[in-house]
XYZ file of N, CA, C and O in Angstrom:
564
model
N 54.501 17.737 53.121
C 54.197 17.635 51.699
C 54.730 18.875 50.988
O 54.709 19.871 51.711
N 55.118 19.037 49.974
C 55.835 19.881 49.066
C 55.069 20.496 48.429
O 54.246 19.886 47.745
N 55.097 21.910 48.451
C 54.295 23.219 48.437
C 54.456 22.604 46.538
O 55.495 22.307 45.949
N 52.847 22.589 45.938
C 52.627 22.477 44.702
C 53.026 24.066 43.352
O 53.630 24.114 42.280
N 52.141 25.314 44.383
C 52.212 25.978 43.516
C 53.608 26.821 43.234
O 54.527 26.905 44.048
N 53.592 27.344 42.108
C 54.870 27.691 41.421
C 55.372 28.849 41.928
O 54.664 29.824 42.181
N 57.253 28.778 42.190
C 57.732 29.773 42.995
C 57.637 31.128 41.580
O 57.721 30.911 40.371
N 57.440 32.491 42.285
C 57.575 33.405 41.335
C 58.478 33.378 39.951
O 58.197 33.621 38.777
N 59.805 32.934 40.687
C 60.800 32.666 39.188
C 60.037 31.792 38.478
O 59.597 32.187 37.398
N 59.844 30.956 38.758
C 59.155 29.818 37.794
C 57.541 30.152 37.005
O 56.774 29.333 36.498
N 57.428 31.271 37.099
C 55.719 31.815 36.818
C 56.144 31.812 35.034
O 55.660 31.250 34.051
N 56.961 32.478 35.191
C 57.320 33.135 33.407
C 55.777 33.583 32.731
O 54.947 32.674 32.754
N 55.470 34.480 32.323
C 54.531 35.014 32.133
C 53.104 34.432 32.290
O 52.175 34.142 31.536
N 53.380 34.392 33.707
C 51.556 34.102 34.619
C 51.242 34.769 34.643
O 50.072 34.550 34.958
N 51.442 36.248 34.468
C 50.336 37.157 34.716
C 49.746 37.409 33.568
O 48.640 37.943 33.482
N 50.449 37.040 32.596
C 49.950 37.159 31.396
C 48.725 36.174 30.717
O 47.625 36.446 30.236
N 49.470 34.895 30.922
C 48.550 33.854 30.943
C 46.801 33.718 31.356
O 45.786 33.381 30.747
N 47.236 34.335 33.173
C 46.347 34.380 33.608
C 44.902 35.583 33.522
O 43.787 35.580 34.043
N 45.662 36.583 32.538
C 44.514 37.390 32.039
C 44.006 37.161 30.562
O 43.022 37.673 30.028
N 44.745 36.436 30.129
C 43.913 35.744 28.697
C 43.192 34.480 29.166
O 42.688 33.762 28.302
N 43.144 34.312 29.806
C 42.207 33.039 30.987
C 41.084 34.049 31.223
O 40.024 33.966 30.602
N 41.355 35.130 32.244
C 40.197 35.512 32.071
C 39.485 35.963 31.502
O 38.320 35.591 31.640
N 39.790 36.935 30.621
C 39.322 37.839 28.907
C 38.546 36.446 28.750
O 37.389 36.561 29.154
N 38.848 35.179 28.285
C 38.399 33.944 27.525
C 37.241 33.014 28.541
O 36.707 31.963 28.184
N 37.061 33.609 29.678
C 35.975 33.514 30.722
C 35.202 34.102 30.509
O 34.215 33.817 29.831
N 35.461 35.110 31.052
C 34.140 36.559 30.749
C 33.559 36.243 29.203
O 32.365 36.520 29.093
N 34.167 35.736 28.046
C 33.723 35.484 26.899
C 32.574 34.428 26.792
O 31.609 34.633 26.056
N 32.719 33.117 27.663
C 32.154 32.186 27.932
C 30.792 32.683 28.079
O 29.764 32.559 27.412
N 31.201 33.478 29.508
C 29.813 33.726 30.483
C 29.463 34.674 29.944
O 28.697 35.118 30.799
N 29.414 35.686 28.765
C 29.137 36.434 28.291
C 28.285 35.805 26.980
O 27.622 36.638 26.361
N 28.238 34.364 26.482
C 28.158 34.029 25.225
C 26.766 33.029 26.156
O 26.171 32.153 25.529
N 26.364 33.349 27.822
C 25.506 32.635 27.956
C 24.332 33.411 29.013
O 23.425 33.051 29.764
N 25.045 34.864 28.502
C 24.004 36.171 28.783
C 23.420 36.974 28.148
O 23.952 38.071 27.975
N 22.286 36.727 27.655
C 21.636 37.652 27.158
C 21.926 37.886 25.378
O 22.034 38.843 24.611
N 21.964 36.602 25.307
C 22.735 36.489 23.635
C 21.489 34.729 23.395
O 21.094 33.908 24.223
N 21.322 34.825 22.214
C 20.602 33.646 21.463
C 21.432 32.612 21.054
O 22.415 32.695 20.317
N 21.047 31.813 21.490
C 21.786 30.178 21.516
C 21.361 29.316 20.335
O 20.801 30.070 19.539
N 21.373 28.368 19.980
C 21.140 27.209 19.171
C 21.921 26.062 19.289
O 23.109 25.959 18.985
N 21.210 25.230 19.734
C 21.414 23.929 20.482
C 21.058 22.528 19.578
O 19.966 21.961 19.551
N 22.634 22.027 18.645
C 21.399 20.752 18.132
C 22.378 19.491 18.590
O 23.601 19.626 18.617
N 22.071 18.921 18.754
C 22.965 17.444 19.194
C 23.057 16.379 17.807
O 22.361 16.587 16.812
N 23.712 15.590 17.874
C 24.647 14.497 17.026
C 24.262 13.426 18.069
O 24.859 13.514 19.142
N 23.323 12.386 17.925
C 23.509 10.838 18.276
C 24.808 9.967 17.595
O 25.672 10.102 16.729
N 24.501 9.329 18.244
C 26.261 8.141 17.897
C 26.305 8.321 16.172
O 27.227 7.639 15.724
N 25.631 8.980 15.209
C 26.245 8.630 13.871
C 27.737 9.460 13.645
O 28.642 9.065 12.911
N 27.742 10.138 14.093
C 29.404 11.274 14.190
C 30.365 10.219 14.489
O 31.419 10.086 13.867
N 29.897 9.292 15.680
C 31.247 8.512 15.623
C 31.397 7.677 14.614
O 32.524 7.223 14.417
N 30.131 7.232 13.620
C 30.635 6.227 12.950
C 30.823 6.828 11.684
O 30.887 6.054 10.729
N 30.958 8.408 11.408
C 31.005 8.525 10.180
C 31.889 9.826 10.179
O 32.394 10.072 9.083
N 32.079 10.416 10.860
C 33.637 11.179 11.671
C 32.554 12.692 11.468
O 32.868 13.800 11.904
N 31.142 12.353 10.641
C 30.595 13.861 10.349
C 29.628 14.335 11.283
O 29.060 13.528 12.020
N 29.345 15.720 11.340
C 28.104 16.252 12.461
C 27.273 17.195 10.621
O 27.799 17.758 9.661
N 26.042 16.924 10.954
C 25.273 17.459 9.539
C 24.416 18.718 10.522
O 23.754 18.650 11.558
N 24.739 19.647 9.776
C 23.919 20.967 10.018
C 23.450 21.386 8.956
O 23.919 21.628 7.844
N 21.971 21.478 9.654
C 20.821 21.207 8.676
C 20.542 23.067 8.479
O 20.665 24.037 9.227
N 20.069 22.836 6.903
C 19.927 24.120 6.206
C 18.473 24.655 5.211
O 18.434 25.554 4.372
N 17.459 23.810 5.637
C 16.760 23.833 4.520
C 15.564 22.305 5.085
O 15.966 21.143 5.024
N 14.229 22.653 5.557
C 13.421 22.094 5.154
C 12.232 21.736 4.698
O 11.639 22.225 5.660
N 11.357 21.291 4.037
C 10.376 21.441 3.117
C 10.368 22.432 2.134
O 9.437 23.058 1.628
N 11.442 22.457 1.975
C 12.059 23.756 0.979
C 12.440 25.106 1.179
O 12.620 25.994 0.346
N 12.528 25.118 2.313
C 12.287 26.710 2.842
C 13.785 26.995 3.921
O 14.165 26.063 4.630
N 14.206 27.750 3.932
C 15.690 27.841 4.596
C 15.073 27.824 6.347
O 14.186 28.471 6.904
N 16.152 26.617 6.893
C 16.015 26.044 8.516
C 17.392 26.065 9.187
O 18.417 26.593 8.754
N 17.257 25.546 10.061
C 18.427 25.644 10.591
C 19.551 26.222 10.414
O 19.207 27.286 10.929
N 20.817 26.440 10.052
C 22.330 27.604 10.021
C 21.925 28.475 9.268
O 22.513 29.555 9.326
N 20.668 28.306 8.200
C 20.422 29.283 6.997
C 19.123 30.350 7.574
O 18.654 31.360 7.049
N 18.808 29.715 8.766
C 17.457 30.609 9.373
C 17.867 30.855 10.320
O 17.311 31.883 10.704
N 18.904 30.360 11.344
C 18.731 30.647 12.803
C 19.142 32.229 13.257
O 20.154 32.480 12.602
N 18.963 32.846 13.694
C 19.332 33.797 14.413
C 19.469 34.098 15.590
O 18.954 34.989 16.266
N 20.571 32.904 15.944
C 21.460 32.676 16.934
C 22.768 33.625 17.112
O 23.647 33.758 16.261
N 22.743 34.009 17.884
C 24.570 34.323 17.943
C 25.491 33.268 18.020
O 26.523 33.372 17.356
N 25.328 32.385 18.631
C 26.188 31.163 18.876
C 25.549 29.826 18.902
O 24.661 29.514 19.695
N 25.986 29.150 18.107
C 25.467 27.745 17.655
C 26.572 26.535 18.349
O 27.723 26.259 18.010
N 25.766 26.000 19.374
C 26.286 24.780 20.222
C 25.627 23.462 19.828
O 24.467 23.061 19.923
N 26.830 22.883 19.320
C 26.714 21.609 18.423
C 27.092 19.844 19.585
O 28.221 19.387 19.765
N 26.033 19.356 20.042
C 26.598 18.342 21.193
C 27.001 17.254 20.587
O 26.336 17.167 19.555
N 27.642 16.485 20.659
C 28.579 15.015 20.155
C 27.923 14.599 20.912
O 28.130 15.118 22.008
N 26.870 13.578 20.913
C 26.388 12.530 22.008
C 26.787 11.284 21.861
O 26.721 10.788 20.736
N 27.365 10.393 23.142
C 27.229 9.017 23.122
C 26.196 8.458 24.080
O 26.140 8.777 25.267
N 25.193 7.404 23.343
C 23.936 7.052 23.928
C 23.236 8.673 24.439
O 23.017 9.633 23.700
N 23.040 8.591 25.650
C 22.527 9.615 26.197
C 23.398 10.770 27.142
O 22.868 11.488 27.990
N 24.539 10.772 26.867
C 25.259 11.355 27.204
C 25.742 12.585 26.161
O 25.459 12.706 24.969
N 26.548 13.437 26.991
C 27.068 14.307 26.062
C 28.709 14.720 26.098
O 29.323 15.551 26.767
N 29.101 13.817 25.136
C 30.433 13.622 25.101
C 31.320 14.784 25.216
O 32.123 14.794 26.149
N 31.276 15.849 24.319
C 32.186 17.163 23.503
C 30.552 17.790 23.553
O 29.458 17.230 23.627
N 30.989 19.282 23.470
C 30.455 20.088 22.826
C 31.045 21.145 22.039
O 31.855 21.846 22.646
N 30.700 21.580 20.131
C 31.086 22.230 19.562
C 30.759 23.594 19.620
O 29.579 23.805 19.340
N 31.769 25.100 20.037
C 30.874 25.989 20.436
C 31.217 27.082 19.107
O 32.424 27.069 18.866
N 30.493 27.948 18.264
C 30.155 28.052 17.094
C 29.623 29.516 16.903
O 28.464 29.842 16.646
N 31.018 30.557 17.133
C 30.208 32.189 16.967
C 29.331 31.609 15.482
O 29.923 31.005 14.587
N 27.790 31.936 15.437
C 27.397 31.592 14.052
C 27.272 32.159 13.089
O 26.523 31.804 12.179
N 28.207 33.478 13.086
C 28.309 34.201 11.810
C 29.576 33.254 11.015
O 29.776 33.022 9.823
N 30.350 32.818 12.337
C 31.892 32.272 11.896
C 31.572 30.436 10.918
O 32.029 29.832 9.947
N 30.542 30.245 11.967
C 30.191 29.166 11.235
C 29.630 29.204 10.332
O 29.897 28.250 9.601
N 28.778 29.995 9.867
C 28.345 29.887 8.358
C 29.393 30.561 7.334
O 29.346 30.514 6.105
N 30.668 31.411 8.419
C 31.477 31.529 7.035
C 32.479 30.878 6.386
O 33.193 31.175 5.429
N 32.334 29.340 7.541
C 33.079 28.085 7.427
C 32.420 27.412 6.373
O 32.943 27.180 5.283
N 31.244 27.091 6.707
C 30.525 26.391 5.818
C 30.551 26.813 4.080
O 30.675 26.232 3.001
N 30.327 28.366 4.666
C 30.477 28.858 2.764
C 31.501 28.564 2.075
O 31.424 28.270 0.882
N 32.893 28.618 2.921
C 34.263 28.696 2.572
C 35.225 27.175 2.361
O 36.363 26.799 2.080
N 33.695 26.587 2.765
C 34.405 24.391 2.011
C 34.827 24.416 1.400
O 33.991 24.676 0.534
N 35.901 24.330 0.846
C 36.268 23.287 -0.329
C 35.214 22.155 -0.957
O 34.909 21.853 -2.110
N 34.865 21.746 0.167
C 34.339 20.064 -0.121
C 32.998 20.061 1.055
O 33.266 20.035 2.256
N 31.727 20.086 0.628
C 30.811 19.499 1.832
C 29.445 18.980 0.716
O 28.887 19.375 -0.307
N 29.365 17.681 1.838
C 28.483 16.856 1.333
C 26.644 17.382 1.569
O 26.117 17.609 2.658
N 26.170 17.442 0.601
C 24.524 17.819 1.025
C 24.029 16.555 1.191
O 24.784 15.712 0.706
N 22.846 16.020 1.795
C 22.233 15.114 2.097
C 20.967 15.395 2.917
O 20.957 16.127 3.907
N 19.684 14.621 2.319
C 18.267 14.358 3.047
C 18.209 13.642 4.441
O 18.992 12.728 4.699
N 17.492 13.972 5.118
C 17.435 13.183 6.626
C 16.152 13.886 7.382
O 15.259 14.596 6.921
N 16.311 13.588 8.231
C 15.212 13.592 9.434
C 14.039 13.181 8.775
O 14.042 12.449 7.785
N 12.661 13.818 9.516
C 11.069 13.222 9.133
C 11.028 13.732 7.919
O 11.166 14.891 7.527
N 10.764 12.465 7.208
C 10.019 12.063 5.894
C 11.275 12.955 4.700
O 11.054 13.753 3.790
N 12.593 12.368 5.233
C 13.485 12.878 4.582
C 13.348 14.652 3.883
O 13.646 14.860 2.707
N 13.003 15.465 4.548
C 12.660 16.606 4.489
C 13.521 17.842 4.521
O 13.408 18.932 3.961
N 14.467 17.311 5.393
C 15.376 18.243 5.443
C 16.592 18.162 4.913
O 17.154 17.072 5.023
N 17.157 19.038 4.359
C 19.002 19.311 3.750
C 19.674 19.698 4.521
O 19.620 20.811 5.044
N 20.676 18.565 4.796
C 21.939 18.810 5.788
C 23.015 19.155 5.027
O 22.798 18.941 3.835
N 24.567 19.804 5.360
C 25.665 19.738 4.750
C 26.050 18.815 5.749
O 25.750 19.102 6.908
N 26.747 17.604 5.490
C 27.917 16.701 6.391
C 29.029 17.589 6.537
O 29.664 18.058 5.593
N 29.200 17.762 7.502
C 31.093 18.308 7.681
C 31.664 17.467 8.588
O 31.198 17.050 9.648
N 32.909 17.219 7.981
C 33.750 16.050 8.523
C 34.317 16.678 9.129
O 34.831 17.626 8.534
N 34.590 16.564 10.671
C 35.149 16.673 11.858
C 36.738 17.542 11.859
O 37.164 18.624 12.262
N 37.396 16.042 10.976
C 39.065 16.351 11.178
C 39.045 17.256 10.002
O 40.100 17.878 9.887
N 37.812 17.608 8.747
C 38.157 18.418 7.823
C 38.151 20.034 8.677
O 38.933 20.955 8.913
N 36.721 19.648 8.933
C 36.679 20.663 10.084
C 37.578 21.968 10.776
O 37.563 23.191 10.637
N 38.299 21.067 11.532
C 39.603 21.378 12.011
C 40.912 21.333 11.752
O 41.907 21.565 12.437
N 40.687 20.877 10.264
C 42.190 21.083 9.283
C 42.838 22.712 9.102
O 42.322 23.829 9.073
N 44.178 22.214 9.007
C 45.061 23.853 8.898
C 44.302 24.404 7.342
O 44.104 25.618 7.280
N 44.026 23.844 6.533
C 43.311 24.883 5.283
C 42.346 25.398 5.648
O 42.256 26.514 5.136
N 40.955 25.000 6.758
C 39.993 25.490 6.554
C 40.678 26.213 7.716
O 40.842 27.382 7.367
N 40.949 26.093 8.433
C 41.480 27.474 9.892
C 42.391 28.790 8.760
O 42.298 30.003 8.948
N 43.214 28.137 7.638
C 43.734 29.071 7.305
C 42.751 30.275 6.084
O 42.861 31.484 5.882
N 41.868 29.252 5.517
C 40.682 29.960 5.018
C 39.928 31.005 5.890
O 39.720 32.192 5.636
N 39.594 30.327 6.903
C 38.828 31.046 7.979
C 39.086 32.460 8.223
O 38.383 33.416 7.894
N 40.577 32.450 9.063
C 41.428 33.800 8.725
C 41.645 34.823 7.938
O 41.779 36.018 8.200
N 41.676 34.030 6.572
C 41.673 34.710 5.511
C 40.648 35.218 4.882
O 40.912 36.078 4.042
N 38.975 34.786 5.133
C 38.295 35.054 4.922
C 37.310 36.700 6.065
O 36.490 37.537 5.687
N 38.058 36.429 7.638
C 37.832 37.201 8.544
C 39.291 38.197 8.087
O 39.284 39.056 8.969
N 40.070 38.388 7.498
C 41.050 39.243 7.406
C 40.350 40.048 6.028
O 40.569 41.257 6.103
N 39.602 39.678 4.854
C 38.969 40.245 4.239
C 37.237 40.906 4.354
O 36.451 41.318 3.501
N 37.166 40.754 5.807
C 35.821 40.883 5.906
C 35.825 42.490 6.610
O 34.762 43.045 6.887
């Protein structure tokens, strides 16, 4: 059988590669030591409406992205009971996404319609304006 891994000529900057692999490891396992999490999941409405709503506000009083004091906010895409994707969310970065919309929808939900979500649409989400906002907003910060 024919030796898979790659002869040295053929590496072209593996060593390089392979230490921004790890830098971006140690980041991982670092973002699940000793640092505050926030964990909310998405049932099947994300697929039918392309949005995940992060909730900000309920019974009037600031909740969720507007209270948490999380370092990192992990957002799950669920199908049925599964967990499809997960969104992972330094949460200073995410609330300076959220501030920096163009466009986000507010809306009531959960018990006894109580709480204020913003909808953010997925592919808006991850559009080149808001990545290029993003930047631009962390290049002035």
């Amino acid at each position: 059988m024919k030796n898979l891994e790659p002869r040295t000529e053929d590496r072209k900057k593996f060593d390089i590669d392979l230490e921004y692999g790890k830098v971006r490891e140690q980041m991982v396992a670092d973002m699940l030591q000793d640092k505050k999490i926030e964990v909310k999941s998405e049932r099947g409405m994300w697929m039918r409406t392309g949005n995940i709503a992060i909730e900000y506000e309920c019974y009037g009083k600031p909740s969720g992205i507007a209270a948490t004091e999380s370092d990192y906010w992990f957002h799950n895409l669920c199908i049925d009971d599964e967990v499809f994707a997960t969104l992972v969310f330094d949460t200073n970065s995410l609330k300076r996404i959220i501030n920096n919309l163009d466009y986000k929808k507010s809306v009531s939900g959960g018990d006894n319609n109580a709480a204020r979500m913003y909808l953010l649409n997925l592919q808006k989400l991850f559009s080149s304006d808001v990545i290029k906002a993003f930047k631009e907003t962390k290049d002035a910060a």
